[in-house]
CSV table of C-alpha atoms in Angstrom, one decimal:
chain,number,residue,atom,x,y,z
A,277,MET,CA,-34.8,4.0,9.4
A,278,LYS,CA,-33.6,7.2,7.5
A,279,ARG,CA,-30.4,5.2,6.7
A,280,PHE,CA,-32.3,2.5,4.9
A,281,GLY,CA,-31.6,4.0,1.6
A,282,LEU,CA,-32.4,2.9,-2.1
A,283,ALA,CA,-29.2,0.8,-2.2
A,284,MET,CA,-30.2,-1.3,0.9
A,285,GLN,CA,-33.7,-1.6,-0.3
A,286,ILE,CA,-32.5,-3.0,-3.7
A,287,VAL,CA,-30.1,-5.5,-1.9
A,288,VAL,CA,-33.1,-6.6,0.3
A,289,GLY,CA,-35.2,-7.0,-3.0
A,290,LEU,CA,-32.4,-8.8,-4.6
A,291,ILE,CA,-32.0,-11.4,-1.8
A,292,LEU,CA,-35.7,-12.0,-1.3
A,293,GLY,CA,-36.0,-12.4,-4.9
A,294,ILE,CA,-33.3,-15.1,-5.1
A,295,LEU,CA,-34.8,-16.8,-2.2
A,296,VAL,CA,-38.4,-17.0,-3.7
A,297,GLY,CA,-36.9,-18.1,-7.0
A,298,ALA,CA,-34.9,-20.8,-5.4
A,299,ILE,CA,-37.7,-22.2,-3.1
A,300,PHE,CA,-40.1,-22.2,-6.0
A,301,TYR,CA,-37.6,-23.4,-8.7
A,302,GLY,CA,-39.3,-24.8,-11.8
A,303,ASN,CA,-42.8,-23.6,-10.7
A,304,PRO,CA,-44.4,-21.6,-13.6
A,305,ALA,CA,-46.6,-19.6,-11.0
A,306,VAL,CA,-43.6,-17.6,-10.1
A,307,ALA,CA,-43.4,-16.1,-13.7
A,308,THR,CA,-47.1,-15.9,-13.9
A,309,TYR,CA,-47.3,-13.6,-10.6
A,310,LEU,CA,-44.0,-11.8,-10.6
A,311,GLN,CA,-43.2,-11.2,-14.4
A,312,PRO,CA,-45.9,-8.4,-14.6
A,313,ILE,CA,-44.4,-6.6,-11.5
A,314,GLY,CA,-40.9,-6.6,-13.3
A,315,ASP,CA,-42.4,-5.7,-16.6
A,316,ILE,CA,-44.3,-2.7,-15.2
A,317,PHE,CA,-41.1,-1.3,-13.5
A,318,LEU,CA,-39.2,-1.7,-16.9
A,319,ARG,CA,-41.9,0.0,-18.8
A,320,LEU,CA,-42.1,2.9,-16.3
A,321,ILE,CA,-38.4,3.4,-16.9
A,322,LYS,CA,-38.7,3.2,-20.8
A,323,MET,CA,-41.6,5.6,-20.5
A,324,ILE,CA,-39.4,8.5,-19.1
A,325,VAL,CA,-36.0,7.8,-20.8
A,326,VAL,CA,-37.0,9.5,-24.1
A,327,PRO,CA,-38.6,12.6,-22.8
A,328,ILE,CA,-35.6,13.1,-20.5
A,329,VAL,CA,-32.9,12.6,-23.2
A,330,VAL,CA,-34.8,15.0,-25.6
A,331,ALA,CA,-35.3,17.7,-22.8
A,332,THR,CA,-31.8,17.6,-21.3
A,333,LEU,CA,-30.1,17.4,-24.8
A,334,ILE,CA,-32.0,20.4,-26.3
A,335,VAL,CA,-31.3,22.5,-23.1
A,336,GLY,CA,-27.7,21.5,-23.0
A,337,VAL,CA,-27.0,22.0,-26.7
A,338,ALA,CA,-28.9,25.4,-26.6
A,339,GLY,CA,-26.4,26.3,-23.9
A,340,VAL,CA,-23.4,25.5,-26.1
A,341,GLY,CA,-25.1,27.2,-29.1
A,342,ASP,CA,-22.0,26.7,-31.4
A,343,MET,CA,-22.1,24.0,-33.9
A,344,LYS,CA,-18.3,23.9,-34.4
A,345,LYS,CA,-17.8,23.4,-30.7
A,346,LEU,CA,-20.5,20.7,-30.5
A,347,GLY,CA,-18.9,19.0,-33.5
A,348,LYS,CA,-15.5,19.0,-31.8
A,349,ILE,CA,-17.1,17.4,-28.6
A,350,GLY,CA,-18.9,14.7,-30.9
A,351,GLY,CA,-15.5,13.9,-32.6
A,352,LYS,CA,-13.7,13.5,-29.3
A,353,THR,CA,-16.5,11.3,-27.9
A,354,ILE,CA,-16.6,8.9,-30.8
A,355,LEU,CA,-12.7,8.6,-30.7
A,356,TYR,CA,-12.7,7.9,-26.9
A,357,PHE,CA,-15.4,5.4,-27.3
A,358,GLU,CA,-13.5,3.5,-30.1
A,359,ILE,CA,-10.4,3.5,-28.0
A,360,VAL,CA,-12.0,2.0,-24.9
A,361,THR,CA,-14.3,-0.4,-26.7
A,362,THR,CA,-11.1,-1.7,-28.4
A,363,ILE,CA,-9.2,-2.1,-25.1
A,364,ALA,CA,-12.4,-4.1,-23.8
A,365,ILE,CA,-12.2,-6.5,-26.7
A,366,ILE,CA,-8.5,-7.1,-26.2
A,367,ILE,CA,-9.1,-7.7,-22.5
A,368,GLY,CA,-11.8,-10.3,-23.3
A,369,LEU,CA,-9.5,-12.0,-25.8
A,370,LEU,CA,-6.7,-12.1,-23.3
A,371,ALA,CA,-8.9,-13.6,-20.5
A,372,ALA,CA,-10.1,-16.2,-22.8
A,373,ASN,CA,-6.6,-17.1,-24.1
A,374,ILE,CA,-5.0,-17.3,-20.5
A,375,PHE,CA,-7.8,-19.0,-18.6
A,376,GLN,CA,-9.3,-21.1,-21.6
A,377,PRO,CA,-12.9,-21.5,-20.1
A,378,GLY,CA,-14.2,-23.5,-23.0
A,379,VAL,CA,-11.5,-26.4,-22.7
A,380,GLY,CA,-12.8,-29.5,-21.4
A,381,VAL,CA,-16.5,-28.5,-21.5
A,382,ASP,CA,-18.7,-31.5,-22.3
A,383,ARG,CA,-21.4,-30.3,-24.7
A,384,THR,CA,-23.4,-33.4,-24.2
A,385,VAL,CA,-24.3,-32.3,-20.5
A,386,LEU,CA,-25.2,-28.8,-21.5
A,387,THR,CA,-28.9,-27.7,-21.9
A,388,LYS,CA,-29.6,-26.1,-25.4
A,389,THR,CA,-31.7,-22.9,-25.4
A,390,ASP,CA,-33.9,-21.8,-28.3
A,391,ILE,CA,-32.0,-18.7,-29.9
A,392,HIS,CA,-34.2,-18.4,-32.9
A,393,LYS,CA,-35.5,-14.8,-32.1
A,394,TYR,CA,-31.7,-13.8,-32.1
A,395,VAL,CA,-31.0,-15.6,-35.3
A,396,ASP,CA,-34.0,-13.6,-37.0
A,397,THR,CA,-32.7,-10.2,-35.5
A,398,ALA,CA,-29.2,-10.9,-36.7
A,399,GLU,CA,-30.2,-11.8,-40.3
A,400,ALA,CA,-32.3,-8.6,-40.3
A,401,THR,CA,-29.5,-6.6,-39.0
A,402,GLN,CA,-26.8,-8.1,-41.5
A,403,SER,CA,-29.1,-7.1,-44.4
A,404,HIS,CA,-27.7,-3.6,-44.2
A,405,GLY,CA,-24.1,-2.4,-43.6
A,406,MET,CA,-22.5,0.3,-41.6
A,407,VAL,CA,-23.1,2.9,-44.2
A,408,GLU,CA,-26.8,2.4,-44.0
A,409,THR,CA,-26.8,2.4,-40.3
A,410,PHE,CA,-25.3,5.9,-40.2
A,411,VAL,CA,-27.8,6.9,-42.9
A,412,LYS,CA,-30.6,5.8,-40.4
A,413,ILE,CA,-29.3,8.0,-37.7
A,414,VAL,CA,-31.1,10.7,-39.8
A,415,PRO,CA,-34.8,10.3,-39.1
A,416,THR,CA,-37.4,10.6,-41.6
A,417,ASN,CA,-40.1,11.0,-39.1
A,418,ILE,CA,-39.0,12.2,-35.5
A,419,PHE,CA,-42.3,11.0,-34.0
A,420,ASP,CA,-41.9,7.6,-35.5
A,421,SER,CA,-38.3,7.5,-33.9
A,422,LEU,CA,-39.6,8.8,-30.6
A,423,ALA,CA,-42.1,6.0,-30.5
A,424,ARG,CA,-39.6,3.3,-31.2
A,425,GLY,CA,-37.0,4.8,-29.0
A,426,ASP,CA,-34.3,5.0,-31.7
A,427,MET,CA,-31.8,6.8,-29.5
A,428,LEU,CA,-29.4,7.7,-32.3
A,429,ALA,CA,-32.1,9.3,-34.4
A,430,ILE,CA,-33.5,11.1,-31.3
A,431,ILE,CA,-30.0,12.4,-30.3
A,432,PHE,CA,-29.5,13.7,-33.9
A,433,PHE,CA,-32.8,15.6,-34.0
A,434,SER,CA,-32.4,17.0,-30.5
A,435,VAL,CA,-28.9,18.3,-31.2
A,436,LEU,CA,-30.2,20.1,-34.4
A,437,PHE,CA,-33.3,21.4,-32.5
A,438,GLY,CA,-31.1,22.7,-29.6
A,439,LEU,CA,-28.8,24.4,-32.1
A,440,GLY,CA,-32.0,26.0,-33.7
A,441,VAL,CA,-33.3,27.3,-30.3
A,442,ALA,CA,-29.9,28.9,-29.7
A,443,ALA,CA,-29.9,30.5,-33.1
A,444,ALA,CA,-33.3,31.9,-32.5
A,445,GLY,CA,-31.9,34.0,-29.7
A,446,GLU,CA,-34.5,35.8,-27.6
A,447,LYS,CA,-37.5,34.2,-29.6
A,448,GLY,CA,-36.2,30.9,-28.5
A,449,ARG,CA,-36.1,31.8,-24.8
A,450,PRO,CA,-39.9,30.5,-24.3
A,451,VAL,CA,-38.9,27.1,-25.9
A,452,LEU,CA,-35.8,26.8,-23.7
A,453,ASN,CA,-37.7,27.5,-20.6
A,454,PHE,CA,-40.3,25.0,-21.6
A,455,PHE,CA,-37.7,22.2,-22.1
A,456,ASN,CA,-36.0,23.3,-18.9
A,457,GLY,CA,-39.4,22.7,-17.1
A,458,VAL,CA,-39.9,19.4,-18.8
A,459,ALA,CA,-36.5,18.1,-17.6
A,460,ASP,CA,-37.0,19.3,-14.0
A,461,ALA,CA,-40.5,17.8,-13.9
A,462,MET,CA,-39.1,14.5,-15.5
A,463,PHE,CA,-36.4,14.1,-13.0
A,464,TRP,CA,-39.1,14.4,-10.2
A,465,VAL,CA,-40.9,11.6,-12.0
A,466,VAL,CA,-37.6,9.5,-12.0
A,467,ASN,CA,-37.1,9.8,-8.3
A,468,THR,CA,-40.7,8.8,-7.7
A,469,ILE,CA,-40.4,5.7,-10.0
A,470,MET,CA,-37.2,4.8,-8.3
A,471,ARG,CA,-39.2,4.0,-5.2
A,472,PHE,CA,-40.8,1.1,-7.0
A,473,ALA,CA,-37.2,-0.2,-7.9
A,474,PRO,CA,-36.8,-2.8,-5.1
A,475,PHE,CA,-40.1,-4.4,-6.1
A,476,GLY,CA,-39.0,-4.5,-9.6
A,477,VAL,CA,-35.7,-6.0,-8.7
A,478,PHE,CA,-37.5,-8.6,-6.5
A,479,ALA,CA,-39.8,-9.8,-9.3
A,480,LEU,CA,-37.2,-9.8,-12.1
A,481,ILE,CA,-34.7,-11.8,-10.1
A,482,GLY,CA,-37.2,-14.1,-8.7
A,483,VAL,CA,-38.4,-15.0,-12.2
A,484,THR,CA,-34.8,-15.5,-13.4
A,485,VAL,CA,-33.8,-17.8,-10.5
A,486,SER,CA,-37.0,-19.8,-10.7
A,487,LYS,CA,-36.3,-20.6,-14.4
A,488,PHE,CA,-32.6,-21.6,-14.6
A,489,GLY,CA,-31.3,-23.9,-11.8
A,490,LEU,CA,-27.9,-25.1,-11.0
A,491,SER,CA,-27.8,-27.9,-13.3
A,492,SER,CA,-27.3,-25.5,-16.3
A,493,LEU,CA,-24.9,-23.3,-14.2
A,494,ILE,CA,-22.4,-25.8,-12.9
A,495,PRO,CA,-20.8,-26.9,-16.3
A,496,LEU,CA,-20.5,-23.3,-17.4
A,497,GLY,CA,-19.4,-22.0,-14.0
A,498,LYS,CA,-16.0,-21.4,-15.3
A,499,LEU,CA,-17.2,-19.1,-18.0
A,500,VAL,CA,-19.6,-17.2,-15.6
A,501,ILE,CA,-16.8,-16.6,-13.1
A,502,LEU,CA,-14.3,-15.6,-15.7
A,503,VAL,CA,-16.7,-12.9,-17.3
A,504,HIS,CA,-17.2,-11.4,-13.7
A,505,VAL,CA,-13.6,-11.4,-12.9
A,506,ALA,CA,-12.8,-9.8,-16.2
A,507,MET,CA,-15.5,-7.3,-15.8
A,508,VAL,CA,-14.1,-6.3,-12.3
A,509,PHE,CA,-10.5,-6.0,-13.7
A,510,PHE,CA,-11.8,-3.9,-16.5
A,511,ILE,CA,-13.6,-1.4,-14.0
A,512,LEU,CA,-10.8,-1.2,-11.4
A,513,VAL,CA,-7.7,-1.3,-13.7
A,514,VAL,CA,-8.7,0.0,-17.3
A,515,LEU,CA,-11.3,2.5,-16.1
A,516,GLY,CA,-9.5,3.2,-12.8
A,517,ILE,CA,-6.6,4.3,-14.7
A,518,ILE,CA,-8.7,6.6,-17.1
A,519,ALA,CA,-10.4,7.9,-14.0
A,520,ARG,CA,-7.1,8.8,-12.3
A,521,ILE,CA,-5.9,10.5,-15.4
A,522,SER,CA,-9.2,12.5,-15.4
A,523,GLY,CA,-8.6,13.6,-11.8
A,524,ILE,CA,-11.0,11.4,-9.8
A,525,LYS,CA,-10.7,7.8,-8.2
A,526,ILE,CA,-12.7,5.1,-9.6
A,527,THR,CA,-13.8,4.1,-6.0
A,528,SER,CA,-15.4,7.5,-5.6
A,529,LEU,CA,-17.3,7.1,-8.9
A,530,LEU,CA,-18.5,3.7,-7.9
A,531,ARG,CA,-19.6,5.1,-4.5
A,532,VAL,CA,-21.6,8.0,-6.1
A,533,LEU,CA,-23.3,5.4,-8.5
A,534,LYS,CA,-23.8,2.4,-6.0
A,535,ASP,CA,-27.6,2.7,-6.2
A,536,GLU,CA,-27.7,2.8,-10.0
A,537,LEU,CA,-25.0,0.0,-10.2
A,538,LEU,CA,-27.1,-2.3,-7.9
A,539,LEU,CA,-30.3,-1.6,-10.0
A,540,ALA,CA,-28.5,-2.0,-13.3
A,541,TYR,CA,-27.0,-5.4,-12.0
A,542,SER,CA,-30.3,-6.6,-10.7
A,543,THR,CA,-32.5,-5.8,-13.8
A,544,SER,CA,-29.7,-6.4,-16.5
A,545,SER,CA,-30.9,-3.1,-18.0
A,546,SER,CA,-28.8,0.1,-18.4
A,547,GLU,CA,-31.9,2.0,-19.5
A,548,THR,CA,-33.2,1.9,-15.9
A,549,VAL,CA,-30.5,4.0,-14.7
A,550,LEU,CA,-29.9,6.5,-17.6
A,551,PRO,CA,-31.8,9.5,-16.2
A,552,LYS,CA,-30.1,9.2,-12.7
A,553,ILE,CA,-26.6,8.7,-14.2
A,554,MET,CA,-27.1,12.0,-16.3
A,555,GLU,CA,-28.4,13.7,-13.2
A,556,LYS,CA,-25.5,12.5,-11.0
A,557,MET,CA,-22.7,13.3,-13.6
A,558,GLU,CA,-23.9,16.9,-13.7
A,559,LYS,CA,-23.5,17.1,-9.8
A,560,MET,CA,-20.0,15.5,-10.3
A,561,GLY,CA,-19.0,18.6,-12.3
A,562,CYS,CA,-19.8,17.8,-15.9
A,563,PRO,CA,-21.7,20.5,-17.8
A,564,LYS,CA,-25.2,19.7,-18.8
A,565,ALA,CA,-24.4,19.9,-22.6
A,566,ILE,CA,-21.8,17.2,-22.3
A,567,ALA,CA,-23.5,14.8,-19.9
A,568,SER,CA,-26.8,14.9,-21.8
A,569,PHE,CA,-24.8,14.2,-25.1
A,570,VAL,CA,-22.1,11.9,-24.1
A,571,ILE,CA,-24.1,9.5,-21.9
A,572,PRO,CA,-27.1,8.6,-24.2
A,573,THR,CA,-24.6,8.4,-27.3
A,574,GLY,CA,-22.6,6.1,-25.1
A,575,TYR,CA,-25.5,3.8,-24.7
A,576,SER,CA,-25.1,2.9,-28.5
A,577,PHE,CA,-21.4,3.5,-29.1
A,578,ASN,CA,-19.6,2.7,-25.7
A,579,LEU,CA,-20.7,-0.8,-24.8
A,580,ASP,CA,-17.5,-1.8,-22.9
A,581,GLY,CA,-19.0,-4.7,-20.9
A,582,SER,CA,-20.7,-5.9,-24.0
A,583,THR,CA,-17.7,-6.0,-26.3
A,584,LEU,CA,-15.5,-7.6,-23.6
A,585,TYR,CA,-18.1,-10.3,-23.2
A,586,GLN,CA,-18.5,-10.9,-27.0
A,587,ALA,CA,-14.8,-11.5,-27.5
A,588,LEU,CA,-14.6,-13.7,-24.4
A,589,ALA,CA,-17.6,-15.7,-25.4
A,590,ALA,CA,-16.6,-16.2,-29.1
A,591,LEU,CA,-13.3,-17.8,-27.9
A,592,PHE,CA,-15.2,-19.9,-25.4
A,593,ILE,CA,-17.2,-21.4,-28.2
A,594,ALA,CA,-14.2,-22.0,-30.3
A,595,GLN,CA,-12.5,-23.7,-27.2
A,596,MET,CA,-15.6,-25.7,-26.5
A,597,TYR,CA,-15.7,-27.1,-30.2
A,598,GLY,CA,-11.9,-27.6,-30.2
A,599,ILE,CA,-11.3,-25.1,-33.0
A,600,HIS,CA,-7.9,-23.6,-32.9
A,601,MET,CA,-8.0,-19.7,-33.5
A,602,PRO,CA,-4.5,-18.3,-34.4
A,603,ILE,CA,-3.7,-14.7,-33.6
A,604,SER,CA,-4.5,-13.5,-37.0
A,605,THR,CA,-8.1,-15.0,-36.8
A,606,GLN,CA,-8.4,-13.3,-33.4
A,607,ILE,CA,-7.4,-9.8,-34.8
A,608,THR,CA,-9.9,-10.4,-37.5
A,609,LEU,CA,-12.6,-11.2,-34.8
A,610,MET,CA,-11.6,-7.9,-33.0
A,611,LEU,CA,-12.0,-5.8,-36.1
A,612,VAL,CA,-15.4,-7.5,-36.9
A,613,LEU,CA,-16.6,-6.9,-33.3
A,614,MET,CA,-15.5,-3.2,-33.4
A,615,VAL,CA,-17.9,-2.7,-36.5
A,616,THR,CA,-20.6,-5.1,-35.5
A,617,SER,CA,-21.0,-3.8,-32.0
A,618,LYS,CA,-21.7,-0.2,-33.4
A,619,GLY,CA,-24.1,-1.3,-36.3
A,620,ILE,CA,-27.0,-2.7,-34.2
A,621,ALA,CA,-27.1,-0.3,-31.1
A,622,GLY,CA,-30.4,-0.6,-29.3
A,623,VAL,CA,-31.5,-4.1,-30.6
A,624,PRO,CA,-32.9,-6.3,-28.0
A,625,GLY,CA,-30.5,-9.1,-26.7
A,626,VAL,CA,-27.8,-7.0,-28.5
A,627,SER,CA,-24.7,-9.0,-27.2
A,628,PHE,CA,-26.2,-12.3,-28.6
A,629,VAL,CA,-27.2,-10.5,-31.8
A,630,VAL,CA,-23.7,-9.2,-32.2
A,631,LEU,CA,-22.2,-12.7,-31.5
A,632,LEU,CA,-24.5,-14.2,-34.1
A,633,ALA,CA,-23.4,-11.6,-36.6
A,634,THR,CA,-19.8,-12.3,-35.8
A,635,LEU,CA,-19.2,-16.0,-35.4
A,636,GLY,CA,-19.8,-16.9,-38.9
A,637,SER,CA,-17.3,-14.3,-40.2
A,638,VAL,CA,-14.5,-16.2,-38.3
A,639,GLY,CA,-15.6,-19.6,-38.9
A,640,LEU,CA,-17.2,-20.5,-35.6
A,641,PRO,CA,-20.4,-22.6,-35.3
A,642,VAL,CA,-23.4,-20.3,-34.5
A,643,GLU,CA,-25.1,-23.0,-32.7
A,644,GLY,CA,-22.7,-22.8,-29.9
A,645,LEU,CA,-24.5,-19.9,-28.6
A,646,ALA,CA,-27.5,-22.2,-27.8
A,647,PHE,CA,-25.3,-23.8,-25.2
A,648,ILE,CA,-24.5,-20.5,-23.2
A,649,ALA,CA,-27.9,-18.8,-23.7
A,650,GLY,CA,-29.3,-20.4,-20.4
A,651,VAL,CA,-26.8,-18.6,-18.3
A,652,ASP,CA,-26.6,-15.5,-20.3
A,653,ARG,CA,-28.6,-13.5,-17.8
A,654,LEU,CA,-26.1,-13.9,-15.1
A,655,MET,CA,-23.3,-12.6,-17.5
A,656,ASP,CA,-25.7,-9.8,-18.8
A,657,MET,CA,-25.9,-8.5,-15.1
A,658,ALA,CA,-22.1,-8.0,-15.0
A,659,ARG,CA,-21.7,-6.5,-18.5
A,660,THR,CA,-24.6,-4.0,-17.9
A,661,VAL,CA,-22.6,-2.7,-14.7
A,662,VAL,CA,-19.5,-2.1,-16.8
A,663,ASN,CA,-21.4,-0.4,-19.5
A,664,VAL,CA,-23.1,1.9,-17.0
A,665,VAL,CA,-19.7,2.8,-15.3
A,666,GLY,CA,-18.0,3.3,-18.7
A,667,ASN,CA,-20.6,5.8,-19.8
A,668,ALA,CA,-20.6,7.8,-16.6
A,669,LEU,CA,-16.9,7.9,-16.7
A,670,ALA,CA,-16.9,9.0,-20.5
A,671,ALA,CA,-18.8,12.2,-19.4
A,672,ILE,CA,-16.2,13.1,-17.1
A,673,VAL,CA,-13.4,12.3,-19.5
A,674,ILE,CA,-14.9,14.5,-22.3
A,675,SER,CA,-15.7,17.3,-19.9
A,676,ARG,CA,-12.1,17.2,-18.6
A,677,TRP,CA,-10.8,17.0,-22.3
A,678,GLU,CA,-12.8,20.2,-23.2
A,679,GLY,CA,-11.5,22.0,-20.1
A,680,GLN,CA,-15.1,22.1,-18.5
A,681,PHE,CA,-14.7,19.8,-15.6
A,682,ASP,CA,-15.6,21.4,-12.4
A,683,GLN,CA,-13.1,19.7,-10.1
A,684,LYS,CA,-14.3,21.5,-7.0
A,685,LYS,CA,-17.9,20.5,-7.6
A,686,ALA,CA,-16.9,16.9,-8.0
A,687,ASP,CA,-14.7,16.9,-4.8
A,688,ASP,CA,-17.5,18.6,-2.9
A,689,TYR,CA,-20.1,16.1,-4.1
A,690,VAL,CA,-17.9,13.0,-3.4
A,691,GLN,CA,-17.1,14.4,0.2
A,692,ALA,CA,-20.9,14.9,0.7
A,693,VAL,CA,-21.7,11.3,-0.4
A,694,LYS,CA,-18.9,10.0,1.8
A,695,ALA,CA,-20.3,11.8,4.9
A,696,ASP,CA,-24.0,10.9,4.0
A,697,PRO,CA,-24.6,8.1,1.4
A,698,SER,CA,-28.3,9.2,1.0
A,699,ALA,CA,-26.9,12.5,-0.6
A,700,ALA,CA,-26.0,10.7,-3.8
């Protein structure tokens, strides 16, 4: 019974949720009874994300205590994010060009889904450019930013506050001890909430499966399968090469993160695993300052899975409508995605909003998204996993780049997890 760890519990919840959703397909009572359970779990996670990010970031930055050094880490982080997300876009474009998932799809047999909420969000987002986006990183009221979960503004304030604590010297010691205590207490809360994860997964998957049946999946099966294959390729090959250069095996990282990846895949939410990813990357040999800065920042700037999907989905819609996209237009699409995917970080349904903001700029019909919205949840599960792995690996890459990665600590942790998976 001791071996029945969190990963196995999540798998059981996932399987039971699929069965319940399939048995009661089309029955609105499933959503009535199960949706509140899933919502409670997601709200529990959102409740703890901000306090953990604030506390760990202040402690980490105060430990560095050098603005110049922190600026160097920030510059390297953004550069790395930009390179990897560009590669992800290229992989998405190549996959769509080679396998052409949209060719031969009959739009008349597809079910259209209402996407007005995404259209409204996209229009609101397009009303300001990248410059204004960066201006809004600086909060006018930190309590308002905390309440809204505006991660970039929270990171900006926490970094400055951490530097202030370090500059205060001995007078800042009580403040540092306080946030150390907050971080430790919140990680205990995380571990307690994780016991509820299998129930949350069961409820969320049950509701999803009960709502969308095979009729909407079969015509778009090629797209769904290609998205998953492309995501697996990106993790094993692209991130695998980066991991090897950084002195670890991608399989070792996946083994360490198996619980979190199962949870992220089941819930389609990378937020659910943010606290545990930060905790585990510290155990993997990353300094607290780097892990607590790189990973939350990556949630806004390093959405590898999302950008890969956006490139692939854009070409799918072009192929479905029989629109030829020459290389020049695809390069334009890549450049637009590089900007739009950064400009609306943290927006609900971010991948759909980015696509809405992008399709018009390259002459593609926005209404094409209504055809794939029904199966978006299935693809969202895959891209969430890639986002999580990409951000966890980013912490290792930047730690190695800064010469602060503890290889022995990483090796010992991986060996401990191999010997006893519950040690993860």
